[in-house]
Each structure stands twice: as C-alpha cells, then as structure tokens.
Short mmCIF file of C-alpha atoms and ligand atoms in Angstrom, two decimals:
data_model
loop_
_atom_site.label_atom_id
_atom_site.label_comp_id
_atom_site.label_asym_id
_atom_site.label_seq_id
_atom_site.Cartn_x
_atom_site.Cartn_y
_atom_site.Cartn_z
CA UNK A 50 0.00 0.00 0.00
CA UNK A 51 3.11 2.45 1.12
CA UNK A 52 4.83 2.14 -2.15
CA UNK A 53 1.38 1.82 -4.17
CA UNK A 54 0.51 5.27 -2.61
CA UNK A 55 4.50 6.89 -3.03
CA UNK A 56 4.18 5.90 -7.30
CA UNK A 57 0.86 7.58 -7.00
CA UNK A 58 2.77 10.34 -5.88
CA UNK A 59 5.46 10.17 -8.15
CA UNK A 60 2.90 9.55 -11.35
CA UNK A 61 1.36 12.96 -10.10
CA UNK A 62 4.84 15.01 -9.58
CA UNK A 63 5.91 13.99 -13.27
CA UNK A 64 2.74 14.94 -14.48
CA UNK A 65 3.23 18.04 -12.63
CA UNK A 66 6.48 18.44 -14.22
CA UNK A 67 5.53 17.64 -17.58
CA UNK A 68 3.16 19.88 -17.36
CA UNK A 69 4.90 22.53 -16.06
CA UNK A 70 6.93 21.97 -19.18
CA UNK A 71 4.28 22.43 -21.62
CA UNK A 72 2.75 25.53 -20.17
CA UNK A 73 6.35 27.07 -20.53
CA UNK A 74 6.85 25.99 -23.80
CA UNK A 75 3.72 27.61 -24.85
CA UNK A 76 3.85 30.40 -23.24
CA UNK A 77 7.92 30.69 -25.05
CA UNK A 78 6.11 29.66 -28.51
CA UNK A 79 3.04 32.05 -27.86
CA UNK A 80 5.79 35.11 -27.61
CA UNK A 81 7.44 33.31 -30.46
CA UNK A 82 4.31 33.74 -32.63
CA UNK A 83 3.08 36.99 -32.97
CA UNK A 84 1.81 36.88 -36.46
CA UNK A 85 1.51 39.44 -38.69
CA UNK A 86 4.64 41.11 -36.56
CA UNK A 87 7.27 39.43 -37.11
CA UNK A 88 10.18 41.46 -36.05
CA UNK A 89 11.41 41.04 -32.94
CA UNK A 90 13.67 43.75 -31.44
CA UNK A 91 17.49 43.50 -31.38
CA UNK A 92 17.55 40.80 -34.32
CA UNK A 93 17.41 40.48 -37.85
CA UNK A 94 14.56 39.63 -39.49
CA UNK A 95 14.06 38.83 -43.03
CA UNK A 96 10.22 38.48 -44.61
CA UNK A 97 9.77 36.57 -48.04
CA UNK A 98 6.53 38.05 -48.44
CA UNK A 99 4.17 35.76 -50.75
CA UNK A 100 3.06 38.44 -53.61
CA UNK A 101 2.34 35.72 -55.84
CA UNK A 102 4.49 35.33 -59.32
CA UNK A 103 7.21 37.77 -58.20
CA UNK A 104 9.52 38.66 -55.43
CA UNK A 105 9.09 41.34 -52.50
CA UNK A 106 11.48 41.10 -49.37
CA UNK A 107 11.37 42.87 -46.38
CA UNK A 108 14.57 43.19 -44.64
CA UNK A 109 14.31 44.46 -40.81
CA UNK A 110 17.94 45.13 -38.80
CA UNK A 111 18.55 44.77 -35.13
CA UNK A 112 19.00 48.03 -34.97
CA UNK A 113 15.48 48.86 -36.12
CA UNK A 114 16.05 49.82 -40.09
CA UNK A 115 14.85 48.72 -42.82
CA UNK A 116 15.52 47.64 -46.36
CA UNK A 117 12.71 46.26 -49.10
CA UNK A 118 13.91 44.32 -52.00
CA UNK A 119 11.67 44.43 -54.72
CA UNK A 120 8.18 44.57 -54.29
CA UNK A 121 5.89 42.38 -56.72
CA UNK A 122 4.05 43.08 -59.34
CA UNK A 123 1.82 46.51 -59.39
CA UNK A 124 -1.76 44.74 -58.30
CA UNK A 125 0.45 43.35 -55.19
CA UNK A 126 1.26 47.03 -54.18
CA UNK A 127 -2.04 47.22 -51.78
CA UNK A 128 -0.99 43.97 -50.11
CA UNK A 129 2.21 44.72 -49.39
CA UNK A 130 1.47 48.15 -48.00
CA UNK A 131 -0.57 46.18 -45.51
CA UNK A 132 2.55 43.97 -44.53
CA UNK A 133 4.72 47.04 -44.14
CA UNK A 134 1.75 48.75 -42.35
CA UNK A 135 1.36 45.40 -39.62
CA UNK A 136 5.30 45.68 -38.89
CA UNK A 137 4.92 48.90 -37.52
CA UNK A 138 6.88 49.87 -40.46
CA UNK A 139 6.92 54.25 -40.78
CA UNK A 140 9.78 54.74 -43.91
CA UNK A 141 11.77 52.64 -45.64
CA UNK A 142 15.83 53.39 -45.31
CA UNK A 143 17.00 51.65 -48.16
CA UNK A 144 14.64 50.26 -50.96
CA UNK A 145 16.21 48.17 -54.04
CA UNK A 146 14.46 47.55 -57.43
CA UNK A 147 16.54 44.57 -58.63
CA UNK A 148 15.32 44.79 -62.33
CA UNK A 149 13.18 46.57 -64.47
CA UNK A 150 10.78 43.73 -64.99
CA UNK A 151 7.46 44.48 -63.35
CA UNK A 152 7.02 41.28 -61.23
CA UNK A 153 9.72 42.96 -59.48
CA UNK A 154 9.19 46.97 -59.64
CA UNK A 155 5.42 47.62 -59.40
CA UNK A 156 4.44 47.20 -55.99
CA UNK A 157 7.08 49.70 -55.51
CA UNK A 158 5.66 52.61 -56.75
CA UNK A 159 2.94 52.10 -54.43
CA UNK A 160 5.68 52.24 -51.50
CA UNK A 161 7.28 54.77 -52.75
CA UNK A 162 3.64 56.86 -52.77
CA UNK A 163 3.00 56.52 -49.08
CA UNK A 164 6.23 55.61 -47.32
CA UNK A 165 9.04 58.04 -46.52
CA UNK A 166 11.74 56.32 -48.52
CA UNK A 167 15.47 57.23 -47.53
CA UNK A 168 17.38 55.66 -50.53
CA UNK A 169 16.71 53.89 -53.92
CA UNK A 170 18.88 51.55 -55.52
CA UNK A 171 18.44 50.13 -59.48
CA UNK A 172 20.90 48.61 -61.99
CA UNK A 173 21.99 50.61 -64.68
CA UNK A 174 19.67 49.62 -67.56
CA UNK A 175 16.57 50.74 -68.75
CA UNK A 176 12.99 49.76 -70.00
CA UNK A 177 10.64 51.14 -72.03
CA UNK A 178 7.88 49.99 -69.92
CA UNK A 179 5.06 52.22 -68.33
CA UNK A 180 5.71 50.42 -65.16
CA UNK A 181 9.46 51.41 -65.03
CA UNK A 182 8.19 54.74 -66.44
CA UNK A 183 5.73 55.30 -63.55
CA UNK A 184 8.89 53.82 -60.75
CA UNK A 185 11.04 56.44 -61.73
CA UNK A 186 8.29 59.68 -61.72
CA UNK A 187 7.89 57.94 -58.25
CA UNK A 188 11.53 58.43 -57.00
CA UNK A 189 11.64 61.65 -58.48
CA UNK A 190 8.56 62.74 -56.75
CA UNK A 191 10.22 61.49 -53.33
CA UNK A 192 12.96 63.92 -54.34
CA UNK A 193 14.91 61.27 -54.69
CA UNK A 194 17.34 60.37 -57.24
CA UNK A 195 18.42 56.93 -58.04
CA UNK A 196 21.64 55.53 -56.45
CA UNK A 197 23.23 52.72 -58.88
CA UNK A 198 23.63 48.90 -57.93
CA UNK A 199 26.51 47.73 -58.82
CA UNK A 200 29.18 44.53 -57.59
CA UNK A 201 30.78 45.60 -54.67
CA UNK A 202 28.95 48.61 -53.34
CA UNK A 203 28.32 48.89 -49.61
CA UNK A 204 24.53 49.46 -48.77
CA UNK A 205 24.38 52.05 -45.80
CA UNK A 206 22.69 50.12 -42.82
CA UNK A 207 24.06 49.82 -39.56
CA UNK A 208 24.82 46.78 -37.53
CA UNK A 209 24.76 44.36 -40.73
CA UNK A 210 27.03 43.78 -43.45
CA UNK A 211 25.21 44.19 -47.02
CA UNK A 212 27.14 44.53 -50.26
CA UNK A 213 25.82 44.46 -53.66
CA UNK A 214 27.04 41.42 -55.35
CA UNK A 215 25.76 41.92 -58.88
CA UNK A 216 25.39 43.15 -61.71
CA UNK A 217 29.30 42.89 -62.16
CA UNK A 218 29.25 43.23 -66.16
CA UNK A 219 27.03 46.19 -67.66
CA UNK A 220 26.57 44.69 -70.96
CA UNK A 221 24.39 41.44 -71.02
CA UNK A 222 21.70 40.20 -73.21
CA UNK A 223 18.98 39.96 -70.70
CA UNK A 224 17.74 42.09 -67.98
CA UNK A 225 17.46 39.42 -65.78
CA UNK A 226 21.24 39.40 -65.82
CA UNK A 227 21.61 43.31 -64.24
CA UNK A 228 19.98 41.67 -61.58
CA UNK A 229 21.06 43.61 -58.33
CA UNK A 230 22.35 40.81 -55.87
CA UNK A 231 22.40 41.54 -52.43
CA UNK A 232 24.78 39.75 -49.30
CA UNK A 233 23.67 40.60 -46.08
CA UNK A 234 25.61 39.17 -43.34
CA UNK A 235 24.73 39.58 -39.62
CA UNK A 236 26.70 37.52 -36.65
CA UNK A 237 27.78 34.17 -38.18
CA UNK A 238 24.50 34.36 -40.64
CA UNK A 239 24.54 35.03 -44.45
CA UNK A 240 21.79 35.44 -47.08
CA UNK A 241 21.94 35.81 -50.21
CA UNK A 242 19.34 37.62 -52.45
CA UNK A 243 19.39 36.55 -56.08
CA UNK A 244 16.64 38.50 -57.78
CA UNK A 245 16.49 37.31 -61.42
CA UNK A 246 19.82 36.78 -62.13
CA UNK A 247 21.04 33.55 -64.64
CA UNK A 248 24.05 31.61 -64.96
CA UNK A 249 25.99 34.16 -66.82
CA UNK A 250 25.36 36.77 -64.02
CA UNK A 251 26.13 33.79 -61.38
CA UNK A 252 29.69 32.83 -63.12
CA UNK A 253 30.67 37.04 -62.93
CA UNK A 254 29.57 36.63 -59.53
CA UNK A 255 31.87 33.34 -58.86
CA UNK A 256 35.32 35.33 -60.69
CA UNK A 257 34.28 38.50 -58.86
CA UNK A 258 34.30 37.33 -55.26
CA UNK A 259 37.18 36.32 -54.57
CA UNK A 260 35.20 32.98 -53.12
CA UNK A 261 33.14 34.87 -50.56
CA UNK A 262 29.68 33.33 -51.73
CA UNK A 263 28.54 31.51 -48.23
CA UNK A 264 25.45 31.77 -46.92
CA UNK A 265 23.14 30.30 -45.13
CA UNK A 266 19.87 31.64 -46.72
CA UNK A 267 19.72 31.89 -50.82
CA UNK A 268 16.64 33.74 -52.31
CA UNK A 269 17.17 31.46 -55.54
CA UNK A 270 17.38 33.13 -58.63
CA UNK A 271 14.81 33.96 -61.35
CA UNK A 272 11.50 32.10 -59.28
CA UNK A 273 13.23 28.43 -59.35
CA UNK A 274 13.98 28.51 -63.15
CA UNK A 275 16.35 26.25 -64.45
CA UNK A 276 17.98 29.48 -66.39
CA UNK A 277 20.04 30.20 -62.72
CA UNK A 278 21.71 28.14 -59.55
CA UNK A 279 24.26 26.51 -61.95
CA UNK A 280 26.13 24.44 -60.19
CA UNK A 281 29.39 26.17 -59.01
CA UNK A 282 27.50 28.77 -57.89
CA UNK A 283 25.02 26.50 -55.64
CA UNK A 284 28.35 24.88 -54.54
CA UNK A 285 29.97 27.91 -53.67
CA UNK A 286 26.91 29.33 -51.51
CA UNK A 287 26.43 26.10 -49.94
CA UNK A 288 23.00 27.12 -48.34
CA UNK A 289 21.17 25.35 -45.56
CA UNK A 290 17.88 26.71 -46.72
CA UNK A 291 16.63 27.98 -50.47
CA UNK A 292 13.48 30.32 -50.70
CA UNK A 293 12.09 29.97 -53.81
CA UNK A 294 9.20 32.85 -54.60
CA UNK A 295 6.46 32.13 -57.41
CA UNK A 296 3.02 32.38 -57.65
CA UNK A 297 0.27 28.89 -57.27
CA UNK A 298 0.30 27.44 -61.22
CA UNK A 299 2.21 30.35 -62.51
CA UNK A 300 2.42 30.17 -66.73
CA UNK A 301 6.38 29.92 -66.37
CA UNK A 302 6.48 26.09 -64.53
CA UNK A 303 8.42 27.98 -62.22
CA UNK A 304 10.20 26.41 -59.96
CA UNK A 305 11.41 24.01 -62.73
CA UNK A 306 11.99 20.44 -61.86
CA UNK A 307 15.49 20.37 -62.27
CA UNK A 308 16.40 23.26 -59.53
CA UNK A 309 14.34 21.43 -56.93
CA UNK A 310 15.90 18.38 -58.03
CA UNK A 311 19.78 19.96 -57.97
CA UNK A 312 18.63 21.45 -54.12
CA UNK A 313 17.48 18.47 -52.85
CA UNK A 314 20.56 16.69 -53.64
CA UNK A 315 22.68 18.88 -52.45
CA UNK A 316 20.57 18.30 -49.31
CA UNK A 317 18.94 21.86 -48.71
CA UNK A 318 15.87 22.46 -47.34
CA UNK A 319 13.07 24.11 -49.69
CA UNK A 320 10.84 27.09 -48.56
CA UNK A 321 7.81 28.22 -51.35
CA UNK A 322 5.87 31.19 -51.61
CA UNK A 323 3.55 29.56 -53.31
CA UNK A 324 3.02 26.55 -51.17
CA UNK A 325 3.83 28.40 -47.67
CA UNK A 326 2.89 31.60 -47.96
CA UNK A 327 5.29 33.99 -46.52
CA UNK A 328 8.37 33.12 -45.70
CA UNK A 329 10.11 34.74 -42.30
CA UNK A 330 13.52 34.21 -41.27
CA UNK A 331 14.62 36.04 -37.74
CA UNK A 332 18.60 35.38 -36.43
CA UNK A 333 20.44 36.81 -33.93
CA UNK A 334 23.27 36.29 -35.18
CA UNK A 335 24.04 32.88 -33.96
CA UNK A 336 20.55 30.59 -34.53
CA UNK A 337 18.21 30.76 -37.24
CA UNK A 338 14.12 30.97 -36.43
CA UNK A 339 11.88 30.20 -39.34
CA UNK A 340 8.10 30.75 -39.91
CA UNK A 341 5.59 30.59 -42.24
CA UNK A 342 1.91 32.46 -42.26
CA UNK A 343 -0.93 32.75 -44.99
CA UNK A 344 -2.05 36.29 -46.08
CA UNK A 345 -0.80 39.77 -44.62
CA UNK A 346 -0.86 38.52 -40.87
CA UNK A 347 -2.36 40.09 -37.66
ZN1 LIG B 681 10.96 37.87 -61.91
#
C-alpha cells in the first residue's frame, strides 16, 4: 500500500512536471508567434513576403532599419502596404528595385507613394515599360534620385554587413542578368538575395568574389527557373535553406523540376511562396528561427 501510494505520488509530480513543461513551452512559442509582426527587437529579421508570381522582401535590422527588395508586381502594391503597415513599419531606409521587370518593380511605386523612402537603388539599364516609367516619376517625386547597384557597393545600414554582389558586367543580353544581388551578413548568418539573375550573371559573380559566396539563406534566382543556380554557384553558396518565390500554377512552370531536383541533392531544405505563404527568417546572429503564415498577418 506504502509504495502503491508513493508511485501515485510520483505519477502525479511527473505529471506536474511535464506539465509545467508544456505551459512554458507555450507560453515561449506564444511570444514566439506573434503573427503578422514578425520582427522582434534586437535581431534580424528577413520576410519573403508571398506576392504571388514575383519577389518582394522585407529586410528588418537589429537596430530597427529597414531595407525592401523588390516589391511584386503593381496589383500586389495594396498587399504589401498592408505587410509594411502590420510591422509597424513608418519609412523605408533603403529600398532596391533589382530589375526593371514588373514582377519585381510595381508594388514599388505604391511604397514609394505613401512611405518616406530614404534611398533607392536600381541597376543601370533601362525599359521602355510604363511600369518602369511610372517607378522612376515615383523616385523623383520622393525627391529622390536613383543611387546605382553595382558589384561591390556597400549598402548604408548599420549593424549588418550588405554589399551588392551583382550586376558585375554592364553589358548582357537579358535584364534578368543586371539583376542587383544583395549579401547581407549579420553575426555568423549570411543570405543571399538573387533576384532574377542567370548563370551568366552567377559565373561574374563566382570570378568577382574572390570565393566569398557563403550563406546560409539563398533567395534562388529567377523564381526556381532552371535558367540560374548553376552548379558552381550552388556549390559555392552552400546554403542550408533555399526560398524559392512564385506564384500557385504560374504560366512559367516555375520552380522548374530540375532546380528542386539539384537542391534536394545537395541536401537543402526548400521554402515556397507559393506553397507556404510567406516566408520569415529572424537570427540573432548565432541561430536561425523560421516561420511561415498565410495572407498579410495580424
Ligand atoms: Zn521575376
């Protein structure tokens, strides 16, 4: 009876314990989870945001600034103003148009209309779209004028290391090519942001860097197509995790076969746009956090 009664006792303090457990564990992954604001103060957060066919990220530094890469096509610019809007986000420090191509540009004029925007990077190369048209009467409107992205320029945020990449050549055949590239580095964590860019752009890249490709994160290049991550470059970023951003049945068959195939060999793990939503990355410097929500959040 004694020792029936003293396991009764000891079934109850585990449970206690265990229990004990699981309340803190929520209560760590409830302040974990605050969706729709993702940013958490003092690290880095980076947010693939799902715009559909076409790329928008949202950059966030421990030291409270903030960079947006791209920003969707035009019809996204409504949605993504939300997302800025739900991050408590009040101006933009540093905005980069990778490309000309609108899946890219157009939800930026709509930033550029009702954010204070600090600083504008493009390639140098033009388009004789109305889309790039209406980007650049948007910058100028800001009083702005455009700063150029180019290999091995230092982007002005504090607290990180960010360095344009690409374009490295100024005379390709396809705009995909002049394809700003961004490397943002914080602690002992690297991303890499591809934009559009192809193989060519990727082997200027690989003679240009002396070998400094490493990172952690790649944005793969041109929505999964099987035009970009060739395999030296893949190799040479060595990436635990690929983002891939494209829009549900898009009329590209992006991401191609052969680029999920060639990541999951090389054994890294696959995050989609278009089958996760959006995509949110926060470090400080040493771990790596990753979540995943539907729609603007909040
Ligand atoms: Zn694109």
């Amino acid at each position: 009876m004694a020792k029936r009664r003293f396991s009764l006792i000891s079934i109850l303090l585990i449970g206690c314990l265990f229990l004990g457990v699981y309340v803190a564990g929520v209560g760590a992954d409830h302040e974990d989870n605050l969706v729709g604001q993702v940013n958490d103060r003092g690290k880095l957060t980076v947010s693939f945001i799902d715009v559909g066919q076409g790329d928008s990220i949202l950059i966030q530094t421990p030291l409270g600034q903030s960079m947006l890469i791209d920003g969707g096509e035009r019809g996204q610019g409504e949605r993504l103003l939300e997302y800025l809007r739900k991050q408590g986000i009040d101006k933009i420090d540093i905005m980069v148009g990778t490309h000309p191509h609108s899946d890219h540009i157009g939800g930026l004029i709509a930033v550029l209309e009702n954010f204070r925007v600090e600083k504008v990077y493009l390639p140098k190369v033009t388009h004789t779209s109305s889309t790039f048209r209406d980007l650049l009467t948007a910058v100028k409107n800001q009083g702005l004028k455009v700063s150029t992205a180019k290999a091995g320029t230092a982007i002005p945020l504090e607290g990180v290391d960010t360095v344009f990449i690409a374009p490295v050549g100024d005379t390709y055949g396809s705009l995909n090519n002049y394809s700003a590239v961004v490397q943002l580095a914080y602690g002992n964590k690297s991303f890499i942001f591809c934009g559009d860019a192809e193989e060519e752009s990727e082997q200027d890249m690989l003679s240009s860097s002396q070998g400094d490709l490493k990172a952690e994160v790649l944005k793969v290049g041109h929505h999964g197509s099987s035009t970009s991550t060739s395999d030296p470059f893949l190799n040479a970023a060595a990436p635990q995790y690929a983002v891939i951003m494209c829009g549900t049945d898009n009329d590209y068959g992006h991401p191609h076969k052969e680029t999920i195939e060639k990541l999951n060999q090389a054994g890294v793990k696959i995050y989609r746009t278009d089958e996760n939503g959006n995509i949110v990355f926060s470090s400080d410097g040493n771990s790596l956090k990753i979540e995943t929500f539907r729609g603007s959040g909040g």
